[in-house]
Coordinates of C-alpha atoms in Angstrom, one line a residue:
Chain A
M1 CA 11.9 -12.7 -25.2
N2 CA 8.7 -14.2 -23.9
Y3 CA 9.7 -14.8 -20.4
P4 CA 8.9 -14.8 -17.5
S5 CA 7.3 -18.1 -18.3
I6 CA 8.0 -20.3 -15.3
F7 CA 7.2 -19.0 -11.8
Y8 CA 7.7 -20.5 -8.3
I9 CA 4.7 -20.3 -5.9
N10 CA 4.7 -22.2 -2.5
G11 CA 6.9 -25.1 -3.6
E12 CA 5.6 -25.4 -7.1
Y13 CA 7.1 -24.4 -10.5
L14 CA 4.2 -23.2 -12.6
N15 CA 3.6 -22.0 -16.1
K16 CA 2.5 -18.4 -16.6
S17 CA -1.2 -19.4 -17.0
Q18 CA -1.0 -21.2 -13.6
A19 CA 1.1 -18.6 -11.8
K20 CA -1.7 -17.1 -10.0
I21 CA -2.8 -16.3 -6.4
S22 CA -6.2 -16.2 -4.8
V23 CA -8.2 -13.0 -5.1
L24 CA -8.6 -13.4 -1.3
D25 CA -4.9 -13.2 -0.7
L26 CA -4.0 -10.3 1.7
G27 CA -1.2 -9.4 -0.6
L28 CA -3.8 -8.3 -3.1
T29 CA -6.7 -7.2 -1.0
R30 CA -4.6 -5.2 1.6
G31 CA -1.1 -4.9 0.1
F32 CA -0.1 -7.0 3.1
G33 CA 3.1 -8.5 2.0
V34 CA 6.8 -7.8 1.4
F35 CA 9.2 -8.3 -1.4
D36 CA 12.8 -8.0 -2.4
F37 CA 14.6 -7.6 -5.7
F38 CA 18.1 -8.1 -7.0
R39 CA 20.0 -8.9 -10.1
T40 CA 22.6 -11.4 -11.2
Y41 CA 26.1 -10.7 -12.5
N42 CA 27.3 -13.5 -14.8
G43 CA 24.4 -15.5 -13.5
I44 CA 25.5 -15.1 -9.8
P45 CA 22.8 -13.6 -7.5
F46 CA 24.4 -10.4 -6.2
H47 CA 24.4 -10.1 -2.4
L48 CA 21.5 -12.6 -2.0
Y49 CA 22.4 -13.0 1.6
D50 CA 21.8 -9.3 2.3
H51 CA 18.6 -9.2 0.2
L52 CA 17.2 -12.1 2.1
K53 CA 18.2 -10.6 5.4
R54 CA 16.4 -7.4 4.5
F55 CA 13.4 -9.4 3.3
R56 CA 13.2 -11.2 6.6
K57 CA 13.4 -7.9 8.4
S58 CA 10.5 -6.5 6.2
A59 CA 8.4 -9.6 7.0
E60 CA 9.1 -9.2 10.7
L61 CA 8.0 -5.6 10.7
L62 CA 4.6 -6.7 9.3
G63 CA 4.4 -9.8 11.6
I64 CA 4.4 -12.3 8.7
P65 CA 6.2 -15.5 9.7
C66 CA 9.2 -16.1 7.3
D67 CA 11.1 -19.3 7.3
I68 CA 12.8 -19.0 3.8
Q69 CA 16.3 -20.4 4.0
Q70 CA 19.1 -19.1 1.9
E71 CA 20.0 -22.4 0.5
D72 CA 16.4 -23.1 -0.6
L73 CA 16.1 -19.7 -2.2
E74 CA 19.4 -20.2 -4.1
N75 CA 18.0 -23.5 -5.4
V76 CA 14.8 -21.9 -6.5
I77 CA 16.6 -19.1 -8.3
Q78 CA 19.0 -21.6 -10.0
K79 CA 16.1 -23.7 -11.2
L80 CA 14.1 -20.6 -12.4
M81 CA 17.1 -19.5 -14.4
K82 CA 17.4 -22.9 -15.9
L83 CA 13.7 -23.5 -16.6
N84 CA 13.4 -20.0 -18.1
N85 CA 16.7 -20.5 -20.0
Q86 CA 18.3 -17.3 -18.8
K87 CA 21.9 -16.6 -18.0
E88 CA 21.3 -13.2 -16.5
A89 CA 18.2 -11.9 -14.8
A90 CA 16.5 -9.8 -12.2
V91 CA 14.9 -11.8 -9.4
K92 CA 11.9 -10.8 -7.4
F93 CA 10.6 -12.7 -4.4
I94 CA 7.4 -11.9 -2.5
L95 CA 5.9 -13.0 0.8
T96 CA 2.2 -12.2 1.5
G97 CA -0.1 -12.7 4.5
G98 CA -1.9 -15.5 2.6
E99 CA -5.7 -16.0 2.1
A100 CA -8.2 -14.3 4.4
T101 CA -11.8 -13.3 4.0
H102 CA -12.9 -10.4 6.2
S103 CA -10.1 -10.1 8.6
L104 CA -7.4 -7.5 8.7
M105 CA -5.4 -10.2 10.4
M106 CA -3.7 -13.2 8.9
E107 CA -6.0 -16.3 8.8
S108 CA -3.8 -18.8 7.0
T109 CA -0.2 -19.6 5.9
P110 CA 1.8 -17.0 4.0
T111 CA 2.2 -17.1 0.2
F112 CA 5.7 -17.2 -1.1
I113 CA 6.4 -16.3 -4.7
C114 CA 9.6 -16.1 -6.7
F115 CA 10.1 -15.2 -10.3
I116 CA 12.8 -13.8 -12.6
L117 CA 12.5 -10.9 -15.0
P118 CA 14.7 -9.7 -17.9
L119 CA 17.3 -7.2 -16.7
L120 CA 15.9 -3.7 -16.9
I121 CA 18.3 -1.9 -19.2
Y122 CA 18.0 1.9 -19.2
P123 CA 19.1 3.9 -22.2
K124 CA 22.9 4.6 -22.4
S125 CA 22.2 8.3 -22.5
Y126 CA 20.9 8.2 -19.0
Y127 CA 24.4 7.2 -17.8
E128 CA 26.2 9.5 -20.3
E129 CA 24.2 12.6 -19.6
G130 CA 22.5 12.0 -16.3
V131 CA 18.8 12.1 -15.5
K132 CA 16.5 14.8 -14.2
L133 CA 14.7 14.5 -10.8
I134 CA 11.9 16.6 -9.3
T135 CA 11.3 16.9 -5.5
L136 CA 8.0 16.0 -3.9
S137 CA 7.0 16.5 -0.3
H138 CA 6.5 13.0 1.2
T139 CA 7.6 10.9 4.1
P140 CA 7.4 7.2 3.3
Y141 CA 5.4 5.1 5.7
L142 CA 7.5 2.4 7.4
S143 CA 10.4 3.2 5.1
E144 CA 12.6 0.4 6.3
C145 CA 10.1 -2.2 5.2
K146 CA 10.0 -3.1 1.4
S147 CA 6.3 -3.7 1.4
L148 CA 3.8 -4.2 -1.4
N149 CA 2.3 -0.8 -0.5
Y150 CA 3.9 1.0 -3.4
L151 CA 1.3 3.6 -4.4
P152 CA 3.4 6.7 -3.4
A153 CA 6.3 5.5 -5.6
L154 CA 3.9 4.9 -8.6
L155 CA 2.1 8.2 -8.3
S156 CA 5.3 10.1 -7.7
T157 CA 6.9 8.5 -10.8
Q158 CA 3.8 9.4 -12.8
K159 CA 4.1 13.0 -11.6
A160 CA 7.8 13.1 -12.4
R161 CA 7.2 11.7 -15.9
Q162 CA 4.6 14.4 -16.5
E163 CA 7.3 16.9 -15.8
N164 CA 9.8 15.2 -18.1
A165 CA 11.8 13.9 -15.2
F166 CA 13.0 10.4 -14.5
E167 CA 11.9 10.1 -10.9
A168 CA 10.9 12.1 -7.8
L169 CA 13.0 12.7 -4.8
Y170 CA 11.1 12.7 -1.5
V171 CA 11.6 15.7 0.8
D172 CA 10.1 15.4 4.3
R173 CA 8.3 18.0 6.3
N174 CA 11.6 19.1 7.9
N175 CA 13.0 19.8 4.5
F176 CA 15.3 16.8 4.6
I177 CA 16.0 14.8 1.4
L178 CA 15.2 11.1 2.0
E179 CA 15.3 9.0 -1.1
A180 CA 14.0 8.7 -4.7
C181 CA 10.9 6.7 -5.5
T182 CA 12.9 3.5 -6.1
A183 CA 16.5 4.4 -5.4
N184 CA 18.8 5.8 -2.7
F185 CA 20.2 9.3 -2.9
F186 CA 23.9 10.3 -2.9
A187 CA 25.6 13.7 -3.2
I188 CA 29.3 14.6 -3.6
K189 CA 30.9 17.7 -2.3
Q190 CA 34.6 17.9 -3.1
N191 CA 35.9 14.6 -1.7
T192 CA 33.0 13.9 0.6
L193 CA 30.2 11.3 -0.3
I194 CA 27.0 12.2 1.5
T195 CA 23.9 10.1 1.9
P196 CA 20.8 10.2 4.1
K197 CA 21.0 8.2 7.3
E198 CA 17.4 7.7 8.5
N199 CA 13.8 7.2 7.3
I200 CA 14.9 5.5 4.1
L201 CA 14.9 2.0 2.7
Y202 CA 18.4 0.7 3.3
G203 CA 19.5 -0.2 -0.2
I204 CA 21.9 -3.1 -0.7
T205 CA 23.5 -1.1 -3.6
R206 CA 23.8 1.8 -1.2
E207 CA 25.8 -0.4 1.2
V208 CA 28.0 -1.7 -1.5
I209 CA 28.7 1.9 -2.7
L210 CA 29.5 3.0 0.9
K211 CA 31.9 0.0 1.2
I212 CA 33.8 0.6 -2.0
A213 CA 33.9 4.4 -1.5
K214 CA 35.5 4.1 2.0
N215 CA 39.1 4.2 0.8
H216 CA 38.5 7.0 -1.7
F217 CA 36.0 9.4 -0.1
D218 CA 35.2 10.9 3.3
I219 CA 31.7 9.5 4.0
E220 CA 28.9 11.3 5.8
K221 CA 25.7 9.5 6.6
R222 CA 23.5 12.3 7.9
E223 CA 20.4 14.5 7.4
I224 CA 20.6 16.4 4.1
N225 CA 18.7 19.6 3.9
Y226 CA 17.0 20.6 0.6
N227 CA 18.9 23.9 0.8
E228 CA 22.2 22.0 0.4
L229 CA 21.3 21.1 -3.2
I230 CA 23.0 24.3 -4.4
E231 CA 26.3 23.3 -2.7
F232 CA 26.8 19.9 -4.2
D233 CA 29.2 19.2 -7.0
E234 CA 27.7 15.9 -8.2
V235 CA 24.6 13.9 -7.4
F236 CA 23.5 10.4 -8.2
I237 CA 20.9 7.8 -7.3
A238 CA 21.5 4.1 -6.8
S239 CA 19.5 0.8 -6.8
S240 CA 19.9 -2.8 -7.9
N241 CA 18.8 -2.3 -11.4
K242 CA 20.0 1.3 -11.9
E243 CA 23.4 0.7 -10.3
I244 CA 24.9 4.2 -10.1
L245 CA 22.8 6.6 -12.1
P246 CA 24.1 10.2 -12.5
V247 CA 21.7 13.1 -11.9
K248 CA 22.0 16.2 -14.1
Q249 CA 19.2 18.2 -12.5
I250 CA 17.0 18.4 -9.4
D251 CA 14.3 21.0 -9.7
E252 CA 16.3 24.1 -10.9
H253 CA 19.7 22.8 -9.6
C254 CA 22.1 21.5 -12.3
Y255 CA 25.0 19.2 -11.9
R256 CA 27.9 17.8 -13.9
A257 CA 26.7 14.3 -15.0
P258 CA 28.5 12.1 -14.8
G259 CA 31.1 14.2 -12.8
M260 CA 34.6 12.9 -12.3
Q261 CA 33.9 11.6 -8.8
T262 CA 30.8 9.8 -9.9
Q263 CA 32.8 8.3 -12.8
K264 CA 35.4 7.0 -10.3
L265 CA 32.6 5.4 -8.2
I266 CA 31.0 3.8 -11.3
A267 CA 34.4 2.3 -12.2
L268 CA 34.9 1.0 -8.7
F269 CA 31.3 -0.4 -8.7
R270 CA 31.9 -2.2 -12.1
N271 CA 35.1 -3.7 -10.8
Y272 CA 33.3 -4.8 -7.6
T273 CA 30.5 -6.6 -9.4
K274 CA 32.9 -8.3 -11.8
N275 CA 35.0 -9.5 -8.9
Y276 CA 31.9 -10.5 -7.0
S277 CA 30.6 -12.9 -9.7
Q278 CA 34.1 -14.3 -10.2
L279 CA 34.5 -14.9 -6.4
H280 CA 31.1 -16.5 -6.0
S281 CA 30.9 -18.6 -9.1
C282 CA 31.5 -22.4 -8.8
P283 CA 35.1 -23.4 -9.5
Chain B
M1 CA -20.8 -21.7 5.5
N2 CA -18.2 -22.5 2.9
Y3 CA -18.7 -19.4 0.8
P4 CA -17.4 -17.4 -0.9
S5 CA -17.3 -20.1 -3.5
I6 CA -18.1 -18.3 -6.8
F7 CA -16.1 -15.2 -7.8
Y8 CA -16.4 -12.8 -10.7
I9 CA -13.2 -11.8 -12.6
N10 CA -13.1 -9.9 -15.8
G11 CA -16.4 -11.2 -17.2
E12 CA -16.2 -14.8 -15.8
Y13 CA -17.8 -16.5 -12.9
L14 CA -15.2 -18.8 -11.4
N15 CA -15.0 -21.4 -8.6
K16 CA -12.7 -20.6 -5.7
S17 CA -9.9 -22.7 -7.1
Q18 CA -10.0 -20.7 -10.3
A19 CA -10.6 -17.3 -8.7
K20 CA -7.0 -16.2 -9.0
I21 CA -5.0 -13.4 -10.6
S22 CA -1.5 -13.3 -12.1
V23 CA 1.4 -12.8 -9.7
L24 CA 2.5 -10.1 -12.1
D25 CA -0.7 -8.1 -11.5
L26 CA 0.1 -4.6 -10.3
G27 CA -2.6 -5.0 -7.7
L28 CA -0.4 -7.6 -6.0
T29 CA 3.1 -6.4 -6.8
R30 CA 2.5 -2.7 -6.1
G31 CA -0.8 -2.5 -4.4
F32 CA -1.8 -0.5 -7.5
G33 CA -5.6 -0.8 -7.3
V34 CA -8.8 0.4 -5.6
F35 CA -11.7 -1.3 -4.0
D36 CA -15.1 -0.6 -2.5
F37 CA -17.2 -2.5 -0.1
F38 CA -20.9 -2.4 1.0
R39 CA -23.5 -4.6 2.4
T40 CA -27.1 -5.6 1.4
Y41 CA -30.2 -5.1 3.5
N42 CA -32.9 -7.6 2.7
G43 CA -30.7 -8.6 -0.3
I44 CA -30.8 -5.0 -1.7
P45 CA -27.3 -3.5 -2.2
F46 CA -27.2 -0.4 0.1
H47 CA -26.3 2.8 -1.7
L48 CA -24.6 1.0 -4.6
Y49 CA -24.7 4.2 -6.7
D50 CA -22.7 6.1 -4.1
H51 CA -20.2 3.2 -3.6
L52 CA -19.6 3.0 -7.4
K53 CA -19.2 6.7 -7.6
R54 CA -16.5 6.7 -4.9
F55 CA -14.9 3.7 -6.6
R56 CA -14.7 5.6 -9.9
K57 CA -13.2 8.5 -8.0
S58 CA -10.6 6.3 -6.4
A59 CA -9.7 4.8 -9.8
E60 CA -9.4 8.2 -11.3
L61 CA -7.0 9.3 -8.5
L62 CA -4.7 6.5 -9.5
G63 CA -5.2 6.9 -13.2
I64 CA -6.8 3.5 -13.7
P65 CA -9.4 3.6 -16.5
C66 CA -12.7 2.5 -15.1
D67 CA -15.7 1.7 -17.3
I68 CA -17.8 -0.3 -14.9
Q69 CA -21.5 0.6 -15.4
Q70 CA -24.0 0.5 -12.5
E71 CA -26.4 -1.8 -14.3
D72 CA -23.6 -4.3 -15.1
L73 CA -22.4 -4.3 -11.5
E74 CA -25.9 -4.8 -10.2
N75 CA -26.3 -7.8 -12.5
V76 CA -23.0 -9.3 -11.3
I77 CA -23.9 -8.9 -7.7
Q78 CA -27.4 -10.4 -8.3
K79 CA -25.8 -13.4 -10.0
L80 CA -23.2 -13.8 -7.3
M81 CA -25.9 -13.8 -4.6
K82 CA -27.8 -16.4 -6.6
L83 CA -24.8 -18.6 -7.4
N84 CA -23.5 -18.5 -3.8
N85 CA -27.1 -19.0 -2.6
Q86 CA -27.0 -16.0 -0.3
K87 CA -29.9 -13.7 0.7
E88 CA -27.7 -11.2 2.5
A89 CA -24.0 -10.5 2.1
A90 CA -21.2 -8.0 2.0
V91 CA -19.9 -7.2 -1.5
K92 CA -16.3 -6.3 -2.4
F93 CA -15.2 -5.1 -5.8
I94 CA -11.6 -4.4 -6.8
L95 CA -10.0 -2.8 -9.9
T96 CA -6.3 -3.2 -10.3
G97 CA -3.7 -1.9 -12.9
G98 CA -3.5 -5.3 -14.5
E99 CA -0.4 -7.3 -15.4
A100 CA 3.0 -5.7 -15.8
T101 CA 6.5 -6.9 -15.5
H102 CA 9.1 -4.3 -14.6
S103 CA 7.2 -1.1 -15.0
L104 CA 5.8 1.1 -12.4
M105 CA 3.3 2.1 -15.0
M106 CA 0.3 0.2 -16.4
E107 CA 1.2 -2.1 -19.3
S108 CA -2.1 -3.8 -19.9
T109 CA -5.9 -3.7 -19.2
P110 CA -7.2 -3.4 -15.7
T111 CA -8.3 -6.4 -13.7
F112 CA -11.9 -6.2 -12.3
I113 CA -12.9 -8.5 -9.5
C114 CA -16.1 -8.8 -7.5
F115 CA -17.1 -11.2 -4.8
I116 CA -19.5 -11.5 -1.9
L117 CA -18.6 -12.3 1.7
P118 CA -20.7 -13.3 4.8
L119 CA -21.9 -10.3 6.7
L120 CA -19.3 -9.5 9.4
I121 CA -21.3 -9.7 12.6
Y122 CA -19.6 -8.1 15.6
P123 CA -20.5 -9.3 19.1
K124 CA -23.7 -7.8 20.6
S125 CA -21.7 -6.5 23.6
Y126 CA -19.8 -4.1 21.3
Y127 CA -23.1 -2.3 20.7
E128 CA -24.4 -2.6 24.2
E129 CA -21.3 -1.5 26.0
G130 CA -19.2 0.3 23.4
V131 CA -15.7 -0.4 22.2
K132 CA -12.3 1.0 23.2
L133 CA -10.1 3.0 20.8
I134 CA -6.5 4.1 21.1
T135 CA -5.1 7.0 19.2
L136 CA -2.1 6.8 16.9
S137 CA -0.2 9.6 15.2
H138 CA -0.7 9.1 11.5
T139 CA -1.8 11.0 8.4
P140 CA -3.3 8.6 5.7
Y141 CA -1.7 8.9 2.3
L142 CA -4.3 10.0 -0.4
S143 CA -7.1 9.5 2.1
E144 CA -9.9 10.1 -0.4
C145 CA -8.8 7.1 -2.4
K146 CA -9.9 3.6 -1.2
S147 CA -6.8 1.9 -2.5
L148 CA -5.3 -1.5 -1.9
N149 CA -2.4 0.1 0.1
Y150 CA -3.9 -0.9 3.5
L151 CA -0.8 -1.5 5.6
P152 CA -1.3 1.4 8.0
A153 CA -4.8 0.2 8.8
L154 CA -3.6 -3.4 9.4
L155 CA -0.6 -2.5 11.5
S156 CA -2.6 0.1 13.5
T157 CA -5.3 -2.5 14.2
Q158 CA -2.6 -5.0 15.3
K159 CA -1.3 -2.3 17.7
A160 CA -4.8 -1.5 19.0
R161 CA -5.5 -5.2 19.6
Q162 CA -2.3 -5.6 21.5
E163 CA -3.6 -2.9 23.8
N164 CA -7.0 -4.6 24.1
A165 CA -8.6 -1.9 22.0
F166 CA -10.9 -2.5 19.0
E167 CA -9.3 0.0 16.6
A168 CA -7.0 2.9 16.4
L169 CA -8.0 6.5 15.7
Y170 CA -5.6 8.5 13.6
V171 CA -4.4 11.9 14.9
D172 CA -2.4 14.0 12.5
R173 CA 0.6 16.1 13.2
N174 CA -1.6 19.2 14.0
N175 CA -3.3 17.1 16.7
F176 CA -6.5 16.8 14.7
I177 CA -8.5 13.6 14.8
L178 CA -9.1 12.2 11.3
E179 CA -10.7 8.7 11.2
A180 CA -10.4 5.2 12.7
C181 CA -8.5 2.5 10.8
T182 CA -11.6 1.3 8.9
A183 CA -14.4 3.7 10.0
N184 CA -15.3 7.4 10.2
F185 CA -15.3 9.3 13.5
F186 CA -18.3 11.1 15.1
A187 CA -18.6 13.0 18.4
I188 CA -21.7 14.4 20.2
K189 CA -21.7 17.4 22.4
Q190 CA -25.1 18.2 23.8
N191 CA -27.2 18.5 20.6
T192 CA -24.4 18.8 18.2
L193 CA -23.1 16.0 16.0
I194 CA -19.4 16.7 15.0
T195 CA -17.3 14.9 12.4
P196 CA -14.0 15.6 10.7
K197 CA -14.3 17.5 7.4
E198 CA -11.0 16.8 5.6
N199 CA -8.2 14.3 5.0
I200 CA -10.5 11.4 5.5
L201 CA -12.1 8.7 3.4
Y202 CA -15.6 10.0 2.8
G203 CA -17.7 7.1 4.1
I204 CA -21.1 6.4 2.5
T205 CA -22.4 5.4 6.0
R206 CA -21.0 8.8 7.2
E207 CA -23.1 10.5 4.5
V208 CA -26.2 8.6 5.5
I209 CA -25.7 9.5 9.2
L210 CA -25.3 13.1 8.4
K211 CA -28.5 13.0 6.3
I212 CA -30.7 11.3 8.9
A213 CA -29.2 13.4 11.7
K214 CA -30.0 16.7 10.0
N215 CA -33.5 17.2 11.5
H216 CA -32.4 16.1 14.9
F217 CA -28.9 17.6 15.5
D218 CA -26.9 20.6 14.8
I219 CA -24.2 19.4 12.5
E220 CA -20.6 20.5 12.4
K221 CA -18.2 19.2 9.8
R222 CA -14.9 20.6 11.0
E223 CA -11.4 20.0 12.4
I224 CA -11.5 18.2 15.7
N225 CA -8.6 18.7 18.1
Y226 CA -7.4 15.9 20.2
N227 CA -7.9 18.1 23.3
E228 CA -11.6 18.3 22.6
L229 CA -12.0 14.6 23.5
I230 CA -12.5 15.6 27.2
E231 CA -15.5 17.8 26.2
F232 CA -17.6 15.2 24.3
D233 CA -20.6 13.6 25.7
E234 CA -20.7 10.6 23.3
V235 CA -18.5 9.2 20.6
F236 CA -19.0 6.6 17.9
I237 CA -17.5 5.2 14.8
A238 CA -19.3 4.3 11.6
S239 CA -18.8 2.1 8.5
S240 CA -20.7 -0.2 6.2
N241 CA -20.3 -3.3 8.2
K242 CA -20.1 -1.7 11.7
E243 CA -23.0 0.7 11.1
I244 CA -23.0 2.9 14.2
L245 CA -20.7 1.5 16.8
P246 CA -20.6 3.3 20.2
V247 CA -17.2 4.0 21.7
K248 CA -16.8 3.8 25.5
Q249 CA -13.2 4.8 25.7
I250 CA -10.4 6.7 23.7
D251 CA -7.1 6.5 25.5
E252 CA -8.0 7.6 29.0
H253 CA -11.2 9.4 28.1
C254 CA -14.4 7.6 28.9
Y255 CA -17.9 8.0 27.4
R256 CA -21.4 6.7 28.0
A257 CA -21.9 4.0 25.4
P258 CA -24.3 3.9 23.9
G259 CA -25.4 7.3 25.1
M260 CA -29.0 8.5 24.6
Q261 CA -28.1 10.6 21.5
T262 CA -26.2 7.7 19.9
Q263 CA -29.2 5.4 20.6
K264 CA -31.4 7.9 18.9
L265 CA -29.1 7.8 15.8
I266 CA -28.9 4.0 15.8
A267 CA -32.8 3.9 15.8
L268 CA -32.9 6.4 12.9
F269 CA -30.3 4.5 11.0
R270 CA -32.1 1.2 11.5
N271 CA -35.3 2.8 10.3
Y272 CA -33.5 4.2 7.3
T273 CA -32.0 0.9 6.2
K274 CA -35.3 -0.9 6.6
N275 CA -37.1 1.8 4.4
Y276 CA -34.2 1.7 1.9
S277 CA -34.5 -2.0 1.2
Q278 CA -38.3 -1.7 1.0
L279 CA -38.1 1.2 -1.3
H280 CA -35.5 -0.3 -3.6
S281 CA -36.8 -3.9 -3.8
C282 CA -38.6 -5.0 -6.9
P283 CA -42.4 -4.7 -6.6

């Protein structure tokens, strides 16, 4: 597939060769911008309302005015799917501080970009055998804001790959586990599902998992100490494109992957996404 | 003035309307890129060699291949000055990870951008009366790398301006003063010039100041505790476009600004830049 080929920028649908922003855009020169990312199921944007809500919150945290309305965004996505001839896709939307010369402050109107990408499909073996994580000492800056400042995630992933691991898991200076580079962290101990409460990006997939797990697990949103890793039965990470991805190893700690409880959650999640797209599709 | 009007991107000189990069560039989507910035004196790039050296180091820290040669960069700058009809300017050059779709890793060749800007002239009163700083608790990520991840500096400056201050000064969790949002920090106590040694961006202006101060001051490159602020006689910050900017207040601590010693350094610095441009101009 050659797409993405049609992009949306500030009201216009543009070919790839035209889908460009000024080199003076604060999104480029200062990473001053926010984004969000989700996927479709059966062509239906999954929890778009929640992603847009988080996007607005991210923009607010940076002080970038955001007047994107849900209906308009839905229309843009629908049109992008049609123009790019895609039935299923990942969707990324970005809001930057717009063009500026010297200033560290906004000088003009924000730039809004939206485009679709092929679904990122990870190898089946990742789900059948689990992935390996390493831990790195790091406390994300402004963790609640999904900003364009993504260097720590990129360099941490580079470091993980060098050690034949899939991703890195951030551990803060108090020895608390926070999140993986691009996913939230979950642990299972007997019948309890545990996930960090603070200093993380609040994942939409994380919220869905907590919702569907409610009737099947005891749930603890709390600080998780690194030393607890030895006590967990099962561990997984979760994000829009990874869904529920079992973890077989963190540093020297090994886990059943996928364990029975994780398998149960994966089935519940699959059922949820299926129902979601059926519920939200046009009659 | 309407410039910048001509920009350099990957070998081409482009009008403002064409000076754009792909919305898929990792420089935008992930802030995965580095930059450097300097000014000319009498049209002569000031310490270009040192800026390029630091730029290469920044790129190396991110793993972005950088084959920019000094002679080529000099030619680009000279041509930009001519095409934009400028005799004096600030110069910014950027290297990003290039276009990528999903990956957190580089997928293509880097993007190299260079453009000139009008000199940023601060009000005379800033130098005659000094500026006010506030302190913020923050430890920069990968401080030695001048990356496009500039959110902390932008948000810290926003915060400072809200409190009628010029900039914020970062204090780490050990209570050590590191640097200002976009400048290095210096303090003077009697005849000693003190500046932080580690966990900072190594400013070229900082290096020049240390060089010209050597015969006139005792120099200490060391950790500076916040509690020492009360003991200093004079304080200033320094950067390419600010040069030596006296500080009259940090939180509740007040200083003579500009004090006699700072004035001496300003005169030495002015003399140095004058000589530099004379020495490096074509005969």
